[in-house]
Amino acid sequence: MNIIVTGGAGFIGSNFIFHMLEAHPDYRIICLDKLTYAGNLSTLKSVMDKLNFRFVKLDICDRSGVYKLFEEEKPDIIVNFAAESHVDRSIEDPSVFLQTNIIGTSVLMDACRKYGITRYHQVSTDEVYGDLPLDRPDLFFTEETPIHTSSPYSSSKAGADLLVMAYHRTFGLPATISRCSNNYGPYHFPEKLIPLMIANCLNDKPLPVYGEGLNVRDWLYVEDHCKAIDLVIHKGRVGEVYNIGGHNEMRNIDIVKLICKELGKPESLITHVKDRLGHDMRYAIDPTKIHNELGWLPETKFAEGIKKTIKWYLDNREWWEEIISGEYQNYYKKMYEGR
Ligand code: NAD
Ligand code: DAU
């Protein structure tokens, strides 16, 4: 089995590659990644020399490059993680989100049609469903919840999802889509809430909480997401959407306080800053379908997962210190200075 994993030098894609090489040592994994600011080759250091692994630096929007790779590798399965993934950056500049997330997805699917594959899997997000009100804890996103997006990021992911369903219906592309809630764990880029707060805490820097910090996210340990995708690409029904989430809703402010506590840092580091534009209030996934059909259940409880994650950032300081010492400094200034 040859599998092309796009975006495999990023957070979830790299964790998926580690999982697949471990769980299926007889598979060949080809990682296709443009290495944007979010992609990091050092993340893949431990697998680079494996005989059944290949890294290719490539943009998913580069049609001739993508076709050439398909010709060379004759992949059976494509798992598309490659995306611009940060909501705040999409508010600053939507254009690259439309390019990579929508056009890039169409290029990959055109290659699948041209060369033939057994499965195209699109890694999507719960953000395509918009948000839920805080005063209705009985409501959850199901696969039937209408698409109703808030940010340029979520709109670009929803556009890609619609295109995947269109390629399935019109061209018979054997496609599946998974929509997951917020992930956390090793190799999470420090522009996102949990790694940003860990890094700032460790550097005794202010912890910038947007607004009052009452927004709720549904956190899932990244390994559980990877296992769910492994199940969907092998056993999921073609043409179907699978929601992935572990019923672990938490308010941002509580996450930040927990990180302070775990690291022995004072809550006085918390600074409330101007809210994100169009900020979604609450995400909450109903994972009944993937549980009933594929038997998936999350394995890592948040209390254990957050401890493992914090330990990973303590043990792997050089990974994130290298990132935050470069171009990230300009990003941080632009996003947070005087906010
Ligand atoms: P990430 O930003 O950490 O990594 C994205 C990767 O894609 C990087 O390695 C980057 O170099 C690569 N990439 C970007 N543009 C590319 C292009 N044009 N061609 C090739 N490679 C390109 O993202 P992540 O958090 O790992 O998210 C991965 C996927 O999962 C995304 O599609 C995202 O929408 C989805 N998702 C993320 C979460 C989450 O909590 N992080 C939750 C649900 C779904
Ligand atoms: O739900 C899945 C989505 O989760 C994925 O599709 C996205 O790719 C991923 O980035 C994530 O989106 P969020 O916007 O939920 O994640 P982020 O870590 O950026 O923010 C989480 C919450 O924390 C959100 O309510 C905004 C808030 N926040 C974030 C940052 C970076 C802060 O209060 N302060 C911050 O500095």
XYZ file of C-alpha atoms and ligand atoms in Angstrom:
419
model
C 0.000 0.000 0.000
C 1.410 3.396 -1.042
C -0.018 6.371 0.841
C 0.626 10.030 0.045
C 0.237 12.173 3.160
C 0.095 15.880 2.323
C 1.016 18.435 4.987
C 2.984 15.752 6.846
C 5.588 18.212 8.147
C 2.874 19.988 10.149
C 1.292 19.151 13.502
C -1.347 16.490 12.807
C 0.170 15.211 9.545
C 3.493 14.365 11.233
C 1.734 12.592 14.111
C -0.283 10.653 11.504
C 2.921 9.595 9.696
C 4.429 8.351 12.990
C 1.241 6.438 13.733
C 1.018 4.858 10.267
C 4.688 3.782 10.143
C 4.226 2.126 13.528
C 0.804 0.584 12.907
C 1.458 -0.506 9.284
C 5.200 -1.171 8.880
C 4.549 -2.794 5.481
C 3.095 0.419 3.987
C 5.104 3.002 2.044
C 4.421 6.568 3.191
C 5.210 9.520 0.941
C 5.017 12.901 2.644
C 4.276 15.819 0.311
C 4.744 19.211 1.964
C 5.485 22.738 0.792
C 7.246 23.549 4.093
C 5.436 26.802 4.738
C 6.108 28.616 8.026
C 4.066 25.808 9.681
C 5.997 22.900 8.168
C 9.179 21.770 9.828
C 11.551 19.125 8.483
C 13.129 18.610 11.906
C 9.772 17.210 13.012
C 10.273 14.264 10.629
C 13.906 13.647 11.650
C 13.160 10.294 13.319
C 11.600 8.769 10.170
C 13.640 10.415 7.404
C 15.987 7.433 6.981
C 13.306 4.762 6.941
C 13.287 2.784 3.683
C 9.485 2.912 3.438
C 9.332 6.707 3.889
C 9.948 9.480 1.370
C 9.739 13.246 1.816
C 8.961 15.463 -1.189
C 8.955 19.251 -0.947
C 6.026 20.282 -3.120
C 3.061 22.655 -3.223
C -0.304 20.878 -3.586
C -1.269 23.674 -5.996
C 1.625 22.731 -8.344
C -0.318 20.618 -10.839
C 2.590 19.318 -12.899
C 4.630 18.532 -9.770
C 1.699 16.674 -8.209
C 1.007 14.702 -11.422
C 4.685 13.752 -11.674
C 4.662 12.460 -8.091
C 1.520 10.390 -8.763
C 3.180 8.927 -11.889
C 6.286 7.999 -9.877
C 4.601 6.643 -6.764
C 1.292 5.229 -8.044
C -0.380 5.879 -4.669
C -3.338 3.831 -3.459
C -4.526 6.361 -0.882
C -4.187 10.131 -0.457
C -4.720 11.725 2.944
C -4.879 15.495 2.595
C -3.766 17.397 5.696
C -2.059 20.206 3.748
C -3.724 23.492 4.567
C -3.338 26.955 5.928
C -4.732 26.176 9.370
C -4.703 29.280 11.590
C -7.914 31.306 11.942
C -6.098 34.508 13.008
C -3.856 34.443 9.926
C -6.936 33.956 7.712
C -8.393 37.142 9.190
C -5.162 38.999 8.319
C -4.963 37.627 4.745
C -7.552 35.213 3.346
C -6.034 34.757 -0.130
C -3.490 32.005 0.565
C -6.240 30.090 2.407
C -8.397 30.023 -0.717
C -5.410 29.028 -2.842
C -4.090 26.141 -0.751
C -7.256 24.913 0.923
C -9.576 25.014 -2.099
C -7.460 25.074 -5.279
C -4.864 22.716 -3.781
C -7.588 20.222 -2.871
C -8.940 20.313 -6.441
C -5.456 19.697 -7.903
C -4.990 16.638 -5.661
C -8.396 15.258 -6.640
C -7.703 15.870 -10.357
C -4.519 13.826 -9.956
C -6.558 11.084 -8.263
C -8.973 11.006 -11.208
C -6.152 10.990 -13.776
C -4.047 8.240 -12.192
C -6.702 6.280 -10.253
C -6.630 5.671 -6.496
C -8.650 3.565 -4.078
C -9.317 6.361 -1.580
C -9.029 10.135 -1.316
C -9.419 11.326 2.271
C -9.997 14.973 3.150
C -9.004 16.059 6.656
C -11.575 18.699 7.534
C -12.660 20.502 10.672
C -15.638 21.006 12.971
C -15.327 24.736 12.179
C -17.284 24.173 8.943
C -20.415 23.884 11.145
C -19.951 27.398 12.578
C -20.489 27.678 16.321
C -22.995 26.762 19.026
C -24.432 29.048 21.729
C -23.012 28.767 25.250
C -26.509 28.515 26.787
C -27.476 25.349 24.842
C -25.171 22.606 26.170
C -27.619 20.061 24.721
C -26.600 20.963 21.136
C -23.783 19.176 19.259
C -22.473 19.108 15.688
C -23.613 15.988 13.825
C -22.750 15.122 10.227
C -26.189 16.529 9.281
C -25.555 19.957 10.862
C -25.664 22.543 8.044
C -22.397 24.129 6.906
C -22.379 27.657 8.346
C -18.916 29.181 8.516
C -17.504 32.187 10.377
C -13.910 32.855 9.265
C -12.077 32.875 5.933
C -10.273 29.743 7.223
C -13.448 27.787 7.968
C -15.032 28.997 4.725
C -12.067 27.738 2.723
C -12.258 24.348 4.480
C -16.013 24.206 3.803
C -15.383 25.088 0.140
C -12.949 22.182 -0.087
C -15.464 19.811 1.567
C -18.159 20.789 -0.954
C -15.715 20.182 -3.792
C -14.828 16.730 -2.414
C -18.515 15.760 -2.287
C -18.971 17.124 -5.831
C -16.035 15.054 -7.155
C -17.530 11.998 -5.461
C -20.982 12.512 -6.947
C -19.980 13.775 -10.400
C -16.844 11.733 -11.114
C -17.318 8.826 -8.694
C -14.143 9.746 -6.781
C -13.887 7.282 -3.845
C -13.676 9.981 -1.206
C -14.256 10.328 2.529
C -14.178 13.394 4.787
C -13.460 13.615 8.519
C -14.308 16.674 10.608
C -12.393 16.822 13.852
C -12.467 19.114 16.864
C -9.422 20.962 18.300
C -6.314 18.763 18.577
C -3.446 19.120 21.043
C -0.201 17.214 21.580
C 3.448 17.079 20.402
C 4.646 19.235 17.465
C 1.695 21.673 17.750
C 2.850 24.974 16.215
C 3.195 27.652 18.940
C 0.781 30.083 17.282
C -2.149 27.968 18.587
C -3.642 28.336 22.073
C -2.132 25.429 24.033
C 1.486 25.496 22.754
C 1.523 29.311 22.764
C 0.476 29.398 26.414
C 3.012 26.689 27.368
C 5.855 28.532 25.585
C 4.893 31.915 27.057
C 4.535 30.434 30.557
C 7.988 28.863 30.300
C 9.386 32.241 29.213
C 7.428 34.133 31.924
C 5.686 36.166 29.212
C 2.082 37.481 29.347
C -0.607 34.933 28.403
C -2.896 36.692 25.882
C -6.464 35.439 26.366
C -8.894 36.750 23.723
C -11.845 38.595 25.288
C -13.046 37.039 28.522
C -11.783 33.581 27.600
C -15.239 32.035 27.886
C -15.171 30.462 24.406
C -15.400 26.682 24.498
C -13.372 24.219 22.412
C -13.685 20.416 22.330
C -10.102 19.120 22.794
C -8.822 15.800 21.437
C -5.346 14.302 21.860
C -3.745 14.200 18.403
C -2.991 10.451 18.497
C -6.714 9.725 18.885
C -7.415 11.801 15.769
C -4.736 9.882 13.840
C -6.214 6.525 14.874
C -9.652 7.681 13.764
C -8.346 8.649 10.298
C -6.576 5.279 10.021
C -9.961 3.603 10.628
C -11.826 5.853 8.173
C -9.401 5.263 5.273
C -9.567 1.484 5.768
C -13.152 0.890 6.879
C -15.099 4.111 6.326
C -17.802 4.157 3.667
C -17.009 6.069 0.491
C -19.005 9.301 0.096
C -19.453 9.664 3.870
C -18.495 12.320 6.395
C -17.263 11.247 9.861
C -17.178 13.628 12.817
C -14.304 13.062 15.276
C -14.315 14.377 18.838
C -14.058 13.149 22.399
C -16.697 15.114 24.358
C -14.057 17.176 26.115
C -15.335 20.740 26.167
C -13.318 23.358 28.005
C -13.288 27.148 28.276
C -10.113 28.845 27.075
C -9.568 30.564 30.420
C -9.705 27.231 32.259
C -7.138 25.714 29.890
C -4.771 28.628 30.468
C -5.200 28.453 34.258
C -4.529 24.704 34.137
C -1.297 25.262 32.172
C -0.196 27.875 34.757
C -0.902 25.388 37.552
C 0.932 22.498 35.862
C 3.983 24.707 35.254
C 3.876 26.382 38.679
C 3.422 29.858 37.145
C 1.212 32.631 38.574
C -2.188 33.370 37.012
C -1.155 37.038 37.094
C 0.593 36.287 33.763
C -2.894 36.101 32.174
C -3.671 39.221 30.128
C -7.055 39.717 28.514
C -6.597 41.157 25.011
C -8.904 42.351 22.227
C -11.145 39.547 21.006
C -10.742 37.716 17.672
C -13.067 39.107 14.977
C -16.097 36.857 14.426
C -14.885 34.633 17.296
C -16.796 31.309 17.414
C -18.291 30.724 20.895
C -18.508 26.960 21.235
C -17.573 23.835 19.286
C -18.893 20.422 20.349
C -18.754 17.247 18.263
C -21.200 14.362 18.403
C -18.980 11.364 17.512
C -21.802 8.760 17.556
C -21.449 7.827 13.870
C -17.735 6.963 13.930
C -18.238 5.091 17.208
C -21.200 3.030 15.955
C -19.849 2.344 12.452
C -16.111 1.990 13.041
C -15.853 1.352 16.792
C -13.671 4.424 17.386
C -13.390 5.857 20.879
C -10.810 8.355 22.195
C -8.205 6.702 24.431
C -6.431 9.650 26.076
C -8.267 11.586 28.787
C -7.545 15.337 28.826
C -5.978 15.266 32.314
C -3.411 12.737 31.069
C -3.013 14.243 27.556
C -2.259 17.753 28.779
C 0.383 16.433 31.203
C 2.018 14.433 28.373
C 1.888 17.496 26.117
C 3.447 19.831 28.679
C 6.171 17.257 29.343
C 6.831 17.026 25.603
C 7.324 20.821 25.371
C 9.637 20.710 28.392
C 11.665 17.844 26.887
C 11.769 19.321 23.367
C 12.585 22.940 23.999
C 14.945 23.180 21.027
C 12.075 22.292 18.626
C 9.853 25.218 19.629
C 12.590 27.636 20.655
C 14.003 27.399 17.143
C 10.537 28.221 15.732
C 9.792 31.163 17.992
C 13.220 32.714 17.454
C 12.713 33.274 13.713
C 9.999 34.885 11.559
C 7.550 34.044 14.373
C 8.826 37.115 16.253
C 7.403 39.410 13.540
C 4.146 37.459 13.516
C 3.867 37.740 17.299
C 4.522 41.482 17.287
C 1.944 42.071 14.545
C -0.733 39.973 16.258
C -0.228 40.853 19.907
C 1.675 44.117 20.364
C -0.653 46.800 21.707
C -3.639 44.475 21.374
P -0.386 22.848 10.435
O -0.554 24.275 10.077
O 0.378 22.481 11.667
O 0.327 22.089 9.216
C -0.033 22.303 7.881
C 1.029 21.652 6.997
O 0.610 21.813 5.624
C 2.412 22.287 7.124
O 3.401 21.271 7.175
C 2.556 23.103 5.845
O 3.894 23.230 5.392
C 1.725 22.282 4.861
N 1.210 23.071 3.744
C 0.586 24.271 3.797
N 0.279 24.709 2.560
C 0.727 23.744 1.705
C 0.697 23.606 0.291
N 0.167 24.553 -0.491
N 1.214 22.486 -0.255
C 1.772 21.514 0.524
N 1.844 21.621 1.865
C 1.322 22.706 2.445
O -1.848 22.246 10.456
P -2.490 21.122 11.404
O -2.968 21.757 12.642
O -1.595 19.959 11.449
O -3.791 20.748 10.542
C -3.728 19.762 9.533
C -5.091 19.622 8.888
O -6.057 19.257 9.872
C -5.609 20.897 8.253
O -6.259 20.563 7.059
C -6.601 21.450 9.267
O -7.603 22.192 8.627
C -7.137 20.175 9.864
N -7.611 20.244 11.260
C -6.800 20.760 12.240
C -7.242 20.753 13.569
C -6.377 21.280 14.683
O -6.847 21.359 15.821
N -5.113 21.630 14.453
C -8.495 20.222 13.871
C -9.304 19.727 12.844
C -8.842 19.736 11.552
O -11.785 23.170 15.788
C -10.770 22.773 14.924
C -9.861 23.941 14.631
O -9.118 24.186 15.815
C -8.937 23.683 13.454
O -9.710 23.553 12.283
C -7.921 24.822 13.289
O -6.996 24.504 12.266
C -7.179 24.987 14.599
O -6.273 26.075 14.511
C -8.167 25.227 15.747
O -8.830 26.500 15.605
P -9.110 27.472 16.863
O -9.286 28.842 16.366
O -10.143 26.892 17.745
O -7.678 27.276 17.621
P -6.677 28.323 18.315
O -5.660 27.510 19.031
O -6.212 29.369 17.377
O -7.608 29.028 19.397
C -8.308 28.268 20.383
C -9.108 29.236 21.227
O -8.201 30.042 22.001
C -9.929 30.229 20.424
O -11.163 30.445 21.084
C -9.103 31.487 20.402
C -8.368 31.435 21.727
N -7.014 32.043 21.746
C -6.109 31.646 20.808
C -4.841 32.181 20.788
C -3.833 31.779 19.737
C -6.673 32.962 22.744
O -7.496 33.291 23.617
N -5.416 33.487 22.713
C -4.483 33.159 21.787
O -3.344 33.717 21.801
